[in-house]
Tab-separated table of C-alpha atoms in Angstrom:
chain	number	residue	atom	x	y	z
D	169	MET	CA	-17.503	-17.473	133.458
D	170	ILE	CA	-17.234	-20.422	131.140
D	171	LEU	CA	-18.083	-18.115	128.253
D	172	GLN	CA	-15.267	-15.740	129.248
D	173	THR	CA	-12.880	-18.697	129.410
D	174	HIS	CA	-13.762	-19.735	125.863
D	175	ARG	CA	-13.243	-16.207	124.634
D	176	ALA	CA	-9.839	-16.005	126.285
D	177	LEU	CA	-8.843	-19.321	124.741
D	178	ALA	CA	-9.979	-18.129	121.295
D	179	ARG	CA	-7.922	-14.955	121.639
D	180	LEU	CA	-4.915	-16.909	122.824
D	181	SER	CA	-5.101	-19.298	119.873
D	182	GLN	CA	-5.482	-16.391	117.454
D	183	CYS	CA	-2.503	-14.551	118.958
D	184	SER	CA	-0.373	-17.665	118.729
D	185	SER	CA	-1.371	-18.053	115.058
D	186	GLN	CA	-0.365	-14.492	114.286
D	187	CYS	CA	2.955	-14.774	116.184
D	188	LEU	CA	2.525	-11.839	118.539
D	189	ASP	CA	5.291	-10.612	120.794
D	190	LYS	CA	6.099	-12.243	124.162
D	191	HIS	CA	4.730	-9.502	126.389
D	192	ARG	CA	1.263	-9.621	124.894
D	193	PHE	CA	1.246	-13.412	124.950
D	194	THR	CA	2.154	-13.566	128.654
D	195	ALA	CA	-0.547	-11.010	129.466
D	196	LEU	CA	-3.175	-13.155	127.777
D	197	ALA	CA	-1.909	-16.232	129.619
D	198	LEU	CA	-2.275	-14.431	132.971
D	199	ASN	CA	-5.787	-13.376	131.971
D	200	LEU	CA	-6.582	-17.020	131.281
D	201	THR	CA	-5.414	-18.115	134.711
D	202	ARG	CA	-7.512	-15.436	136.403
D	203	VAL	CA	-10.593	-16.471	134.485
D	204	SER	CA	-9.972	-20.117	135.286
D	205	ARG	CA	-9.730	-19.319	139.022
D	206	ARG	CA	-13.034	-17.492	138.912
D	207	ALA	CA	-14.535	-20.470	137.104
D	208	ASN	CA	-13.293	-22.708	139.950
D	209	LEU	CA	-10.947	-24.600	137.644
D	210	GLU	CA	-7.957	-26.349	139.011
D	211	ASN	CA	-4.434	-25.451	138.129
D	212	HIS	CA	-3.765	-28.674	136.182
D	213	GLU	CA	-6.870	-28.131	134.043
D	214	ALA	CA	-5.819	-24.557	133.149
D	215	THR	CA	-2.326	-25.714	132.227
D	216	ASP	CA	-3.792	-28.498	130.096
D	217	ILE	CA	-5.943	-25.961	128.233
D	218	LEU	CA	-2.900	-23.723	127.708
D	219	ARG	CA	-0.778	-26.626	126.415
D	220	PHE	CA	-3.573	-27.709	124.071
D	221	THR	CA	-3.752	-24.190	122.677
D	222	LEU	CA	0.030	-23.863	122.226
D	223	SER	CA	0.316	-27.338	120.694
D	224	LYS	CA	-1.633	-26.145	117.628
D	225	PRO	CA	0.584	-25.457	114.597
D	226	ALA	CA	1.258	-21.748	114.245
D	227	ILE	CA	0.648	-20.223	110.860
D	228	SER	CA	3.241	-17.518	110.292
D	229	ARG	CA	2.408	-14.534	108.138
D	230	THR	CA	4.860	-13.583	105.402
D	231	TYR	CA	5.592	-10.153	104.018
D	232	ALA	CA	4.365	-11.208	100.569
D	233	THR	CA	0.753	-11.560	101.721
D	234	ASP	CA	-1.466	-8.557	101.747
D	235	ALA	CA	-2.960	-7.473	105.027
D	236	VAL	CA	-6.647	-6.901	105.217
D	237	SER	CA	-7.218	-3.202	105.059
D	238	ARG	CA	-10.193	-1.195	105.907
D	239	PRO	CA	-12.535	-0.164	103.090
D	240	LYS	CA	-11.425	3.051	101.491
D	241	ALA	CA	-13.559	6.125	101.556
D	242	HIS	CA	-15.808	6.616	98.584
D	243	THR	CA	-13.992	8.723	95.944
D	244	GLY	CA	-16.892	9.243	93.631
D	245	ARG	CA	-15.656	6.770	90.995
D	246	THR	CA	-18.088	4.336	89.450
D	247	THR	CA	-16.850	0.907	88.478
D	248	SER	CA	-18.578	-0.977	85.711
D	249	SER	CA	-17.441	-4.432	86.879
D	250	PRO	CA	-17.529	-5.654	90.516
D	251	ARG	CA	-14.214	-6.209	92.278
D	252	LYS	CA	-12.893	-9.717	92.600
D	253	LYS	CA	-13.063	-11.316	96.026
D	254	SER	CA	-9.756	-12.087	97.732
D	255	SER	CA	-8.632	-15.689	97.539
D	256	THR	CA	-7.565	-15.810	101.222
D	257	VAL	CA	-9.463	-18.122	103.518
D	258	LYS	CA	-11.267	-16.421	106.386
D	259	THR	CA	-11.771	-18.109	109.764
D	260	THR	CA	-14.365	-16.923	112.257
D	261	ALA	CA	-13.585	-17.471	115.894
D	262	SER	CA	-16.805	-16.068	117.140
D	263	ALA	CA	-19.819	-13.997	116.097
D	264	THR	CA	-18.414	-10.804	117.658
D	265	ASP	CA	-14.669	-11.009	116.698
D	266	VAL	CA	-13.981	-12.004	113.032
D	267	ARG	CA	-10.494	-11.781	111.491
D	268	PRO	CA	-9.201	-13.391	108.220
D	269	ALA	CA	-6.765	-16.270	108.345
D	270	VAL	CA	-3.728	-15.998	106.092
D	271	ALA	CA	-3.167	-18.705	103.463
D	272	ASN	CA	-0.202	-20.980	103.766
D	273	THR	CA	2.080	-19.148	101.331
D	274	THR	CA	5.663	-19.330	102.578
D	275	PRO	CA	8.713	-18.068	100.619
D	276	ALA	CA	9.811	-21.655	100.056
D	277	ALA	CA	6.463	-22.521	98.515
D	278	LYS	CA	6.665	-19.458	96.284
D	279	LYS	CA	10.122	-20.455	95.050
D	280	THR	CA	8.910	-23.943	94.154
D	281	LYS	CA	6.006	-22.443	92.205
D	282	ALA	CA	8.295	-20.089	90.339
D	283	LYS	CA	10.655	-22.973	89.474
D	284	SER	CA	7.786	-25.102	88.196
D	285	LYS	CA	6.649	-22.223	85.982
D	286	THR	CA	10.118	-21.683	84.518
D	287	LYS	CA	10.464	-25.432	83.846
D	288	ALA	CA	7.115	-25.476	82.130
D	289	LYS	CA	8.136	-22.528	80.000
D	290	SER	CA	11.508	-24.060	79.107
D	291	GLY	CA	9.872	-27.364	78.178
D	292	ALA	CA	7.283	-25.730	75.973
D	293	LYS	CA	8.093	-25.280	72.302
D	294	PRO	CA	9.116	-21.770	71.250
D	295	ARG	CA	6.352	-19.817	69.673
D	296	THR	CA	6.728	-19.134	65.982
D	297	ARG	CA	5.161	-16.126	64.459
D	298	ALA	CA	2.705	-16.891	61.731
D	299	LYS	CA	3.999	-15.788	58.385
D	300	SER	CA	2.005	-12.944	57.040
D	301	THR	CA	0.069	-13.928	53.965
D	302	LYS	CA	0.287	-10.434	52.599
D	303	ALA	CA	3.265	-9.886	50.325
D	304	ARG	CA	5.700	-7.273	51.502
D	305	LYS	CA	5.539	-4.125	49.547
D	306	LYS	CA	8.705	-3.427	47.610
D	307	PRO	CA	10.213	0.016	48.114
D	308	ALA	CA	9.025	2.352	45.434
D	309	ARG	CA	11.660	3.224	42.898
D	310	ALA	CA	12.704	6.799	42.629
D	311	LYS	CA	10.979	8.422	39.722
D	312	ALA	CA	13.283	9.393	36.890
D	313	LYS	CA	13.674	13.072	36.483
D	314	PRO	CA	11.997	14.379	33.354
D	315	ALA	CA	14.431	15.259	30.602
D	316	LYS	CA	15.005	18.922	30.214
D	317	LYS	CA	13.381	20.361	27.157
D	318	LYS	CA	15.829	21.727	24.646
D	319	LYS	CA	15.420	25.351	23.955
D	320	ALA	CA	14.396	26.262	20.446
D	321	LEU	CA	17.396	27.588	18.540
D	322	LYS	CA	17.233	30.930	16.867
D	323	PRO	CA	17.785	31.086	13.082
D	324	GLY	CA	21.287	32.526	13.503
D	325	GLU	CA	22.322	29.939	16.109
D	326	LYS	CA	21.033	27.064	13.981
D	327	GLU	CA	23.065	28.235	10.995
D	328	ARG	CA	26.204	28.591	13.116
D	329	LEU	CA	25.820	25.038	14.429
D	330	GLU	CA	25.392	23.677	10.904
D	331	ILE	CA	28.537	25.517	9.727
D	332	LYS	CA	30.449	24.136	12.719
D	333	GLU	CA	29.416	20.566	11.860
D	334	LEU	CA	30.379	21.073	8.207
D	335	LYS	CA	33.810	22.377	9.178
D	336	ALA	CA	34.391	19.326	11.358
D	337	LYS	CA	33.556	17.060	8.393
D	338	ALA	CA	35.665	19.139	5.944
D	339	LEU	CA	38.935	18.095	7.680
D	340	SER	CA	42.060	20.255	7.905
D	341	PRO	CA	44.872	19.283	5.497
D	342	PRO	CA	48.515	20.338	6.076
D	343	LYS	CA	49.084	24.050	5.522
D	344	ARG	CA	50.537	25.081	2.229
D	345	VAL	CA	54.154	26.363	2.058
D	346	PRO	CA	55.684	28.816	-0.433
D	347	ASP	CA	56.083	26.794	-3.682
D	348	THR	CA	57.124	29.612	-6.110
D	349	ALA	CA	60.177	31.908	-6.217
D	350	PHE	CA	58.121	35.046	-5.571
D	351	SER	CA	56.185	33.495	-2.647
D	352	VAL	CA	59.483	32.403	-1.060
D	353	LEU	CA	60.834	35.990	-1.365
D	354	LEU	CA	57.630	37.453	0.131
D	355	ALA	CA	57.729	34.985	3.097
D	356	GLU	CA	61.343	35.984	3.821
D	357	LYS	CA	60.504	39.704	3.833
D	358	GLN	CA	57.507	39.199	6.151
D	359	GLN	CA	59.641	37.111	8.498
D	360	GLU	CA	62.256	39.899	8.630
D	361	LEU	CA	59.606	42.536	9.399
D	362	ARG	CA	57.738	40.128	11.740
D	363	THR	CA	54.438	41.486	10.491
D	364	PHE	CA	51.785	40.291	8.073
D	365	ASP	CA	51.290	42.666	5.148
D	366	ARG	CA	47.604	43.513	4.920
D	367	SER	CA	47.965	46.763	2.952
D	368	GLY	CA	50.070	45.215	0.153
D	369	SER	CA	53.013	47.576	0.504
D	370	VAL	CA	55.459	44.740	1.259
D	371	ALA	CA	54.183	42.782	-1.763
D	372	LYS	CA	54.816	45.825	-4.033
D	373	GLU	CA	58.407	46.178	-2.759
D	374	CYS	CA	59.012	42.428	-3.272
D	375	SER	CA	57.684	42.583	-6.862
D	376	LYS	CA	60.123	45.467	-7.689
D	377	LEU	CA	62.965	43.555	-6.056
D	378	TYR	CA	62.119	40.316	-7.926
D	379	ARG	CA	62.212	42.080	-11.284
D	380	SER	CA	65.722	43.315	-10.540
D	381	PHE	CA	66.957	39.797	-9.659
D	382	THR	CA	69.738	38.210	-11.662
D	383	ASN	CA	69.452	34.693	-13.089
D	384	GLU	CA	71.540	33.244	-10.237
D	385	GLN	CA	69.240	34.824	-7.625
D	386	ARG	CA	66.117	33.510	-9.390
D	387	GLU	CA	67.643	30.061	-9.632
D	388	HIS	CA	68.272	30.123	-5.886
D	389	TYR	CA	64.666	30.995	-5.022
D	390	ASN	CA	63.315	28.490	-7.570
D	391	HIS	CA	65.360	25.731	-5.955
D	392	ILE	CA	63.954	26.559	-2.485
D	393	ALA	CA	60.412	26.644	-3.902
D	394	ASN	CA	60.802	23.193	-5.535
D	395	GLN	CA	62.076	21.702	-2.285
D	396	ASN	CA	59.123	23.144	-0.375
D	397	LYS	CA	56.711	21.823	-2.986
D	398	ALA	CA	58.150	18.290	-2.857
D	399	SER	CA	58.066	18.153	0.964
D	400	HIS	CA	54.488	19.480	1.021
D	401	ASN	CA	53.315	16.919	-1.550
D	402	THR	CA	54.737	14.036	0.485
D	403	LYS	CA	53.114	15.305	3.681
D	404	TYR	CA	49.815	15.893	1.892
D	405	ARG	CA	49.895	12.419	0.377
D	406	GLU	CA	50.542	10.796	3.738
D	407	TRP	CA	47.719	12.794	5.317
D	408	ILE	CA	45.284	11.763	2.539
D	409	LEU	CA	46.166	8.081	2.946
D	410	SER	CA	45.576	8.314	6.696
D	411	HIS	CA	41.844	8.758	5.922
D	412	SER	CA	39.501	6.375	4.140
D	413	PRO	CA	38.196	7.252	0.643
D	414	LEU	CA	34.657	7.559	2.065
D	415	LYS	CA	35.925	10.069	4.634
D	416	ILE	CA	37.588	12.123	1.902
D	417	LEU	CA	34.385	12.028	-0.155
D	418	GLU	CA	32.330	13.310	2.799
D	419	ALA	CA	34.922	16.040	3.372
D	420	ASN	CA	34.642	17.188	-0.258
D	421	ASN	CA	30.839	17.305	0.017
D	422	ALA	CA	31.130	19.412	3.184
D	423	ARG	CA	33.635	21.726	1.473
D	424	ALA	CA	31.242	22.225	-1.436
D	425	ALA	CA	28.456	23.167	1.005
D	426	LEU	CA	30.740	25.618	2.844
D	427	LYS	CA	31.849	27.204	-0.421
D	428	LYS	CA	28.213	27.722	-1.360
D	429	ARG	CA	27.394	29.297	2.022
D	430	SER	CA	30.463	31.588	2.050
D	431	LYS	CA	29.497	33.002	-1.399
D	432	GLY	CA	33.097	33.350	-2.564
D	433	GLN	CA	34.396	35.027	0.629
D	434	LYS	CA	36.516	31.997	1.508
D	435	SER	CA	37.904	29.262	-0.706
D	436	TRP	CA	37.251	25.632	0.179
D	437	PRO	CA	39.234	23.655	-2.412
D	438	LYS	CA	38.504	19.980	-2.913
D	439	LEU	CA	40.843	17.370	-1.480
D	440	HIS	CA	42.689	15.502	-4.238
D	441	ASP	CA	42.689	11.750	-3.789
D	442	GLU	CA	43.373	9.280	-6.604
D	443	ARG	CA	41.361	6.608	-4.819
D	444	LEU	CA	38.105	8.523	-5.246
D	445	VAL	CA	35.704	7.138	-7.805
D	446	THR	CA	35.108	9.299	-10.894
D	447	ARG	CA	31.447	10.101	-11.313
D	448	GLN	CA	29.497	8.587	-14.197
D	449	ARG	CA	29.020	10.566	-17.406
D	450	GLY	CA	25.658	11.158	-19.001
D	451	PRO	CA	24.946	11.191	-22.790
D	452	TYR	CA	25.222	14.973	-23.076
D	453	VAL	CA	28.540	15.122	-21.130
D	454	THR	CA	29.946	12.399	-23.367
D	455	PHE	CA	28.912	14.404	-26.469
D	456	THR	CA	30.472	17.639	-25.044
D	457	ILE	CA	33.841	15.946	-24.302
D	458	GLN	CA	33.922	14.488	-27.803
D	459	ARG	CA	33.237	17.888	-29.377
D	460	HIS	CA	35.995	19.638	-27.340
D	461	ARG	CA	38.515	16.945	-28.353
D	462	SER	CA	37.706	17.505	-32.008
D	463	GLY	CA	39.391	20.946	-31.908
D	464	ASP	CA	36.505	22.751	-33.656
D	465	PHE	CA	36.208	25.210	-30.750
D	466	ALA	CA	39.846	26.175	-30.386
D	467	GLY	CA	40.258	29.863	-29.574
D	468	ILE	CA	36.607	30.222	-28.559
D	469	GLN	CA	35.699	31.073	-24.976
D	470	LEU	CA	34.382	28.253	-22.886
D	471	GLY	CA	30.972	29.838	-22.338
D	472	GLU	CA	30.451	30.551	-26.033
D	473	ALA	CA	31.628	27.063	-26.955
D	474	GLY	CA	29.088	25.588	-24.507
D	475	LYS	CA	26.216	27.451	-26.180
D	476	LEU	CA	27.205	26.154	-29.624
D	477	ILE	CA	27.516	22.554	-28.378
D	478	ALA	CA	24.076	22.725	-26.695
D	479	ALA	CA	22.506	23.945	-29.953
D	480	GLU	CA	24.092	21.034	-31.868
D	481	TRP	CA	22.800	18.510	-29.289
D	482	ARG	CA	19.245	19.723	-29.726
D	483	GLU	CA	19.457	19.342	-33.500
D	484	LEU	CA	20.527	15.658	-33.268
D	485	SER	CA	17.931	12.942	-33.939
D	486	GLU	CA	17.221	9.968	-31.638
D	487	ASP	CA	19.285	7.611	-33.778
D	488	GLU	CA	22.252	10.027	-33.706
D	489	LYS	CA	22.011	10.306	-29.871
D	490	LYS	CA	21.767	6.525	-29.407
D	491	PRO	CA	25.585	5.848	-29.369
D	492	PHE	CA	26.053	8.442	-26.629
D	493	PHE	CA	23.351	6.798	-24.507
D	494	GLN	CA	25.017	3.384	-24.920
D	495	GLU	CA	28.374	4.810	-23.842
D	496	ALA	CA	26.714	6.410	-20.788
D	497	GLU	CA	25.216	3.022	-19.793
D	498	GLN	CA	28.656	1.380	-19.938
D	499	ASP	CA	30.116	4.166	-17.816
D	500	MET	CA	27.276	3.693	-15.297
D	501	ALA	CA	28.149	-0.012	-14.916
D	502	ARG	CA	31.793	0.941	-14.327
D	503	TYR	CA	30.734	3.468	-11.666
D	504	GLU	CA	28.593	0.926	-9.772
D	505	GLN	CA	31.441	-1.581	-9.587
D	506	GLU	CA	33.966	0.988	-8.330
D	507	VAL	CA	31.573	2.399	-5.717
D	508	LYS	CA	30.925	-1.107	-4.370
D	509	ALA	CA	34.671	-1.865	-4.256
D	510	VAL	CA	35.913	1.477	-2.810
D	511	TYR	CA	33.049	2.797	-0.672
D	512	ASP	CA	31.401	-0.586	0.082
D	513	ARG	CA	27.912	0.655	-0.648
D	514	ALA	CA	25.273	0.437	-3.357
D	515	VAL	CA	24.536	3.207	-5.848
D	516	LYS	CA	21.231	5.009	-5.777
D	517	HIS	CA	20.055	4.960	-9.351
D	518	GLU	CA	19.031	8.268	-10.805
D	519	LYS	CA	17.870	9.056	-14.282
D	520	ALA	CA	20.749	10.325	-16.415
D	521	LYS	CA	20.310	13.802	-17.724
D	522	ALA	CA	19.868	13.878	-21.494
């Protein structure tokens, strides 16, 4: 009987610790009184035992704590590491009835722990990331696109491009105006007909009409032609002065090249500029000019006169040619000075042709 009494007391203390409901608690109390009667205990002793049991501090269980659950059925999984044991303190009331006791973890205690953690975190210094020793890779620059290869020009295209460049260098002077009486008459007739005479029929009619003109009519057309010529000369002069002498020289060189390429199909006359430097004269040119000024070849064609002068030059001795060489040297010095002053460049020395 005494053993039953101890068991009842143990159950009563455990129920009070787990905060059971009132009905179950009263039932256990009644069971205790019955056992105490059988054990021949007095009423005051039973009440003292009950008070002693209730006077113990009750440990309330919170919802945050995990309840002890039964071991799960084996699922076939194999764990490499053993499971950690629970940190809750277990209390054994007896050898037959063993139940774990819940640790004293109330919500208030949890809050205090959480606050202490936050304070510790706030007090700690902020973590700084270690600077990476490796240098950051710069973004790769976009590769430049390869230049497109120029297509090889055909022979005809190359020649056309060269002619185009020469024409750009040749410059375009002011257009000529009718500067003779007949050209003025022809321009008037073409303006009346509003057509350009390609066949030459209008030119033939104008020539017949011009022959039948009186002196007063010819004087009228001559006067118009002189006015046109004077106005054109002034415009041409102004246009020449608007370009540098070196530019005019390059234009004349380009015109000479175009004249050679056109083979007489189109005329490319030289631009007349008084500022241009006269080229130097060689010994033979000096001798030719002197012979033409003598008048010995008057009435003789220019080609025939040139043959005779060349034959005379070959017959001259070195002493007879010496004065012409000296005169050519003086002219070369004059040419170098003028080129330096006008074109602002040095002269490339070439051997004078004898």
